[in-house]
JSON list of C-alpha atoms in Angstrom, two decimals:
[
{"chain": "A", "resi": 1, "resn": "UNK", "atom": "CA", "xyz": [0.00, 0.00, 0.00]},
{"chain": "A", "resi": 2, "resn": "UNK", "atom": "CA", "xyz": [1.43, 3.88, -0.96]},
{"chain": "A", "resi": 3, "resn": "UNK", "atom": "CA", "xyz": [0.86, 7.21, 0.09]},
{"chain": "A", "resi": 4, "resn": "UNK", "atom": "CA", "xyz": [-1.46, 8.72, -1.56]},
{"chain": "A", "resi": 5, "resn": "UNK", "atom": "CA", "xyz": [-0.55, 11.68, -3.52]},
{"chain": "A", "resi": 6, "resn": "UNK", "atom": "CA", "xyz": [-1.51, 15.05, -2.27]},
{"chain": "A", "resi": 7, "resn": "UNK", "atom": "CA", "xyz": [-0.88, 17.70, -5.00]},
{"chain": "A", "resi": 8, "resn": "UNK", "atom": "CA", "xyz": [1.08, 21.14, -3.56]},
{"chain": "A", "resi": 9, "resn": "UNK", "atom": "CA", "xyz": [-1.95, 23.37, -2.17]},
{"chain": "A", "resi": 10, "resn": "UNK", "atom": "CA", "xyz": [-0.73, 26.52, -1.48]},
{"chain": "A", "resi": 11, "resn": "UNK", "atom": "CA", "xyz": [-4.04, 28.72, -0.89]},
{"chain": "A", "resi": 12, "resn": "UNK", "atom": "CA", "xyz": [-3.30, 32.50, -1.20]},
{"chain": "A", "resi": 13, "resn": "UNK", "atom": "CA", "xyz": [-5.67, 34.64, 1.20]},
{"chain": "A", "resi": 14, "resn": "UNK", "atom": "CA", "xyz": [-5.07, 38.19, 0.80]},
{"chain": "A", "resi": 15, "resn": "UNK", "atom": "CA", "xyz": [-6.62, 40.49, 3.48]},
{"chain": "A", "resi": 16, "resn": "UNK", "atom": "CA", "xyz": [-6.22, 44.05, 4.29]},
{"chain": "A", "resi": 17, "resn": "UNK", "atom": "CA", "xyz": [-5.51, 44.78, 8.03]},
{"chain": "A", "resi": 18, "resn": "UNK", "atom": "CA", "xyz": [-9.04, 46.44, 8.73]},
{"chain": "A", "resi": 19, "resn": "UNK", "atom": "CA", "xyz": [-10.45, 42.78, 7.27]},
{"chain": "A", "resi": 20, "resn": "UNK", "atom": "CA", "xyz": [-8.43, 41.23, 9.76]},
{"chain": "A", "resi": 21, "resn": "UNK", "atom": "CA", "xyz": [-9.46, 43.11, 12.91]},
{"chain": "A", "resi": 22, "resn": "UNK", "atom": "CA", "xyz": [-13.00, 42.78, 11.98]},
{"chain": "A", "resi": 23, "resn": "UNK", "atom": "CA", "xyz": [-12.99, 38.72, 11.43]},
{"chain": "A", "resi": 24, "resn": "UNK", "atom": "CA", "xyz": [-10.67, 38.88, 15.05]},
{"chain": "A", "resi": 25, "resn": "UNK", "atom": "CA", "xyz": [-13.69, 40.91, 16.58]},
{"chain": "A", "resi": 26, "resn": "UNK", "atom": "CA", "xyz": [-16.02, 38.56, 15.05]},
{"chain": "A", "resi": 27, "resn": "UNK", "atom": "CA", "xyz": [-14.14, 35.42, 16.69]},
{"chain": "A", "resi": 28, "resn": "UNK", "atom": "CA", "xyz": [-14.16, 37.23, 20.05]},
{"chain": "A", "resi": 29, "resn": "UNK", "atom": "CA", "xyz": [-18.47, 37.94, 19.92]},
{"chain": "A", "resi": 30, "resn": "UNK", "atom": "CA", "xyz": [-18.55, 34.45, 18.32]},
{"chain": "A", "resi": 31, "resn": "UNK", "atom": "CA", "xyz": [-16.52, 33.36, 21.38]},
{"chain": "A", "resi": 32, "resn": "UNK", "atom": "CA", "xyz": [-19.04, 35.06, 23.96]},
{"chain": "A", "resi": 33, "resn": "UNK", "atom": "CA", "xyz": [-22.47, 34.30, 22.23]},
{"chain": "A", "resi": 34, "resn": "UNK", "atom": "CA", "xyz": [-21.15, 30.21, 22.79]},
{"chain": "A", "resi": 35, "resn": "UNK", "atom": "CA", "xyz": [-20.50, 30.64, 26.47]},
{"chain": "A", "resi": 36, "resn": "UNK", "atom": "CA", "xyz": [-23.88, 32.49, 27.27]},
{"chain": "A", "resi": 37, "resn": "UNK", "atom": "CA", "xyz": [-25.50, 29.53, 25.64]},
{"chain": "A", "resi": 38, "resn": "UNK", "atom": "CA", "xyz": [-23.36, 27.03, 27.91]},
{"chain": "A", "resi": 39, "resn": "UNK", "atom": "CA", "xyz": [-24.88, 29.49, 30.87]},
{"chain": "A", "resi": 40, "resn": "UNK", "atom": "CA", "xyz": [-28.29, 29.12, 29.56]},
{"chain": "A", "resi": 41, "resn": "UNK", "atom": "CA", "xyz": [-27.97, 25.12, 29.82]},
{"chain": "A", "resi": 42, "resn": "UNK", "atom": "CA", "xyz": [-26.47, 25.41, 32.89]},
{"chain": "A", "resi": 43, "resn": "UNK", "atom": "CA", "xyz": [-29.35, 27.27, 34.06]},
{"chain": "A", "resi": 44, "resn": "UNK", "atom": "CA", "xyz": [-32.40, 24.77, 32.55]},
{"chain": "A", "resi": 45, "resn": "UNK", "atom": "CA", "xyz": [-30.21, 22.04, 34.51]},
{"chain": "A", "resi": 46, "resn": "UNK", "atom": "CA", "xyz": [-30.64, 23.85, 38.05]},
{"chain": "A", "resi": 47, "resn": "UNK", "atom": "CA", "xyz": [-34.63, 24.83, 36.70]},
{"chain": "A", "resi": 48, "resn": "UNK", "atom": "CA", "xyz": [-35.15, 20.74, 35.79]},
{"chain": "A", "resi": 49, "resn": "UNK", "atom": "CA", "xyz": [-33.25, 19.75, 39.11]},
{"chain": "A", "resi": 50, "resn": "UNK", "atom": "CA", "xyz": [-35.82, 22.11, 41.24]},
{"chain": "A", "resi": 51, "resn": "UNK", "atom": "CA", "xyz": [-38.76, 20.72, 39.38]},
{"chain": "A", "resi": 52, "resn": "UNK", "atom": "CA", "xyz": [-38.27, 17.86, 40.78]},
{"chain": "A", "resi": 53, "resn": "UNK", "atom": "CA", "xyz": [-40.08, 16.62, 44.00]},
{"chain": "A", "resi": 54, "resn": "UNK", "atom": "CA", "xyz": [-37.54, 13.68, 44.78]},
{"chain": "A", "resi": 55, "resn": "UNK", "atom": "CA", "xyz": [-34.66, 16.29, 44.98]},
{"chain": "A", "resi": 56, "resn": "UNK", "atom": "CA", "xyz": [-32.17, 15.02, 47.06]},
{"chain": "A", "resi": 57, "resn": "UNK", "atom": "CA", "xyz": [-29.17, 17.29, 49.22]},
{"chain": "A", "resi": 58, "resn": "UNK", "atom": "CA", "xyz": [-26.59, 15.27, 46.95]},
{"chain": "A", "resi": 59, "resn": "UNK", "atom": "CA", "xyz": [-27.68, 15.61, 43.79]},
{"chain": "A", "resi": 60, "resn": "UNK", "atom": "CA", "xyz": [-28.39, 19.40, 45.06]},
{"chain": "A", "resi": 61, "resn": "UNK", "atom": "CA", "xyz": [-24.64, 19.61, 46.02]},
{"chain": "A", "resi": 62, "resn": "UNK", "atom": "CA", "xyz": [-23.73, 17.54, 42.72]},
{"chain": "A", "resi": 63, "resn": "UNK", "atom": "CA", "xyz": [-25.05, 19.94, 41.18]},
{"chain": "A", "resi": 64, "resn": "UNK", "atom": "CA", "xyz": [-23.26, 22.87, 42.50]},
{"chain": "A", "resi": 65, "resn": "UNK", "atom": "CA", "xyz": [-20.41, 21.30, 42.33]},
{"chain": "A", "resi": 66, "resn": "UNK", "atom": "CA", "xyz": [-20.44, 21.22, 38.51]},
{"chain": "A", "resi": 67, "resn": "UNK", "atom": "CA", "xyz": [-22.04, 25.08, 37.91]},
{"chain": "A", "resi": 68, "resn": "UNK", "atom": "CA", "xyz": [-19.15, 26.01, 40.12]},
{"chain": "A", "resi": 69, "resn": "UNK", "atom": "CA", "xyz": [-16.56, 23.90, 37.90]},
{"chain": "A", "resi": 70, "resn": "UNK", "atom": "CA", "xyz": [-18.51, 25.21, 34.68]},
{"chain": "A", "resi": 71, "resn": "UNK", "atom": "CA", "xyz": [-18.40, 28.89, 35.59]},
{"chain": "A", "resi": 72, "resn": "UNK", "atom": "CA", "xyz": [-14.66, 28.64, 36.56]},
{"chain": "A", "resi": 73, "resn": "UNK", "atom": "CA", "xyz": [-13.93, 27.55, 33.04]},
{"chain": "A", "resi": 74, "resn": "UNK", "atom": "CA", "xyz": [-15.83, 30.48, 31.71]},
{"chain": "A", "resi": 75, "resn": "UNK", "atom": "CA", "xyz": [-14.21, 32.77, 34.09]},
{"chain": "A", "resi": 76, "resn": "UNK", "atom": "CA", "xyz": [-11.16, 31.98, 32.40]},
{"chain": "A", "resi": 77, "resn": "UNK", "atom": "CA", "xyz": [-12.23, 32.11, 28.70]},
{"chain": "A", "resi": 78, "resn": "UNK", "atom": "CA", "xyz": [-13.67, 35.38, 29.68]},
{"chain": "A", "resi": 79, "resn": "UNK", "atom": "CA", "xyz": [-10.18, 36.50, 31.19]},
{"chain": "A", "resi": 80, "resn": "UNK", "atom": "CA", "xyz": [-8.30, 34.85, 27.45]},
{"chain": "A", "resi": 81, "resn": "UNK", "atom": "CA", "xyz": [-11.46, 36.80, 25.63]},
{"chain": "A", "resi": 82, "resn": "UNK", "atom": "CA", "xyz": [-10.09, 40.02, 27.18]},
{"chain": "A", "resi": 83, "resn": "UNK", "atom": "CA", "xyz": [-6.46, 39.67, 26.56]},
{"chain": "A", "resi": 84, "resn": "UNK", "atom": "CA", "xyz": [-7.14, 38.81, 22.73]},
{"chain": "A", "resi": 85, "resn": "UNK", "atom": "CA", "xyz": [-9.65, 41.97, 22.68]},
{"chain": "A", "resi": 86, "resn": "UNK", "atom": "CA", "xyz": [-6.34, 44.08, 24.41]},
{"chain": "A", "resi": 87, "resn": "UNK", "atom": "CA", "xyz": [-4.27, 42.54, 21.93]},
{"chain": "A", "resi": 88, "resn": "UNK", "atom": "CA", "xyz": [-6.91, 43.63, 18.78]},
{"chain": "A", "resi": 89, "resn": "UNK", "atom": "CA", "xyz": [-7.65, 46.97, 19.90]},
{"chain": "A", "resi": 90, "resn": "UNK", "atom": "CA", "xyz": [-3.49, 47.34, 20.02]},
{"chain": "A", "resi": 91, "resn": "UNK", "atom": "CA", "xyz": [-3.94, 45.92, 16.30]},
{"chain": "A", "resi": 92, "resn": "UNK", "atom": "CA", "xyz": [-6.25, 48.60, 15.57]},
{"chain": "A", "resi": 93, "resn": "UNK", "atom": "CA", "xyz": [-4.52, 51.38, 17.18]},
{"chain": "A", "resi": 94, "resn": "UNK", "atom": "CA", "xyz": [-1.44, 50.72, 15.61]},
{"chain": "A", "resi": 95, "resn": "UNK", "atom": "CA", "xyz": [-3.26, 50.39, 11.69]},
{"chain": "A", "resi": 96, "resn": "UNK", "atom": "CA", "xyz": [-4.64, 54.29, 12.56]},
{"chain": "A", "resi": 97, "resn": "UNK", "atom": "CA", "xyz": [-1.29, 54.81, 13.49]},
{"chain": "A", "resi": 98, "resn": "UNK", "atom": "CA", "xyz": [0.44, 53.86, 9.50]},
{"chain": "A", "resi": 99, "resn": "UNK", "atom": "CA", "xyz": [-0.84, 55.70, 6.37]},
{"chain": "A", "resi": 100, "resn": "UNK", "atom": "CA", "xyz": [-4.49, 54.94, 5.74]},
{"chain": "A", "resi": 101, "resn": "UNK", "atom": "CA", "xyz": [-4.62, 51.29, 7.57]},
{"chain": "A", "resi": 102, "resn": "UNK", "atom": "CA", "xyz": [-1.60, 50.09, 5.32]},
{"chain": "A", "resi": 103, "resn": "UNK", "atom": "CA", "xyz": [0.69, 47.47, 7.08]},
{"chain": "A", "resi": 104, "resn": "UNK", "atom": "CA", "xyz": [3.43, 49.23, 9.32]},
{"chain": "A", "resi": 105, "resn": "UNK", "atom": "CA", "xyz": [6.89, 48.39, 8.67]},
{"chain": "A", "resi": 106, "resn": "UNK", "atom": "CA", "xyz": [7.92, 45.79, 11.33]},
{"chain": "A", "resi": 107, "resn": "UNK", "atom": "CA", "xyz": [11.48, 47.74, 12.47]},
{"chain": "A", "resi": 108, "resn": "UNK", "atom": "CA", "xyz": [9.64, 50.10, 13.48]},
{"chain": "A", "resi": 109, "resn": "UNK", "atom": "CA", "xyz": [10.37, 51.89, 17.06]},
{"chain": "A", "resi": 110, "resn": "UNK", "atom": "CA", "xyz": [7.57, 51.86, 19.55]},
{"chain": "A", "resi": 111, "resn": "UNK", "atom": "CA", "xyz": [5.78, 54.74, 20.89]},
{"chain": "A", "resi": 112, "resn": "UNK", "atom": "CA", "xyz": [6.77, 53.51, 24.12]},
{"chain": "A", "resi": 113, "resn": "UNK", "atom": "CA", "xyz": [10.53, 53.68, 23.49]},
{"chain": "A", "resi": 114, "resn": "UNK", "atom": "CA", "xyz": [12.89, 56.48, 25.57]},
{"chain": "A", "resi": 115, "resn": "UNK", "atom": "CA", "xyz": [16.31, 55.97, 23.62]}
]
């Protein structure tokens, strides 16, 4: 048996820096619409669990257990979410910052800099 042969894909995507920050943005609200649905389901759980008339103390505390585990996760996606919006709004500022939103030069000094 042989390898099959792949041919040599090399896909050119051309985007201009202001098509860039928008599809980043896009990932970022994409990012938070997901984890308000999670919240939502984690929610119906907790509303099914107190419909119940056999409710028990552990699943109760089962249950807290896991809405406690699930919104520590989403704490820290929300904390990622914020350093990747930081990190797009630097993008941004730094595109209004070259001539008309063209790429800037990557030798370029910092405003930051004190030499």
């Amino acid at each position: 048996m042989s390898l099959p042969n792949i041919p040599d894909i090399t896909p050119r995507i051309t985007l201009k820096r202001e098509e860039v920050i928008h599809l980043l943005l896009t990932s970022v609200a994409m990012e938070e619409m997901s984890m308000s649905h999670i919240m939502n389901t984690e929610v119906e759980k907790i509303q099914q669990l107190l419909e119940r008339e056999d409710i028990s103390l552990d699943d109760m505390l089962r249950l807290n257990q896991s809405m406690e585990r699930m919104l520590r996760n989403i704490i820290s996606k929300q904390i990622l979410l914020q350093f990747k919006l930081d990190h797009i709004l630097e993008l941004e500022g730094k595109s209004s910052i070259g001539d008309g939103g063209n790429t800037i030069e990557e030798g370029s000094a910092s405003i930051d800099d004190d030499d």
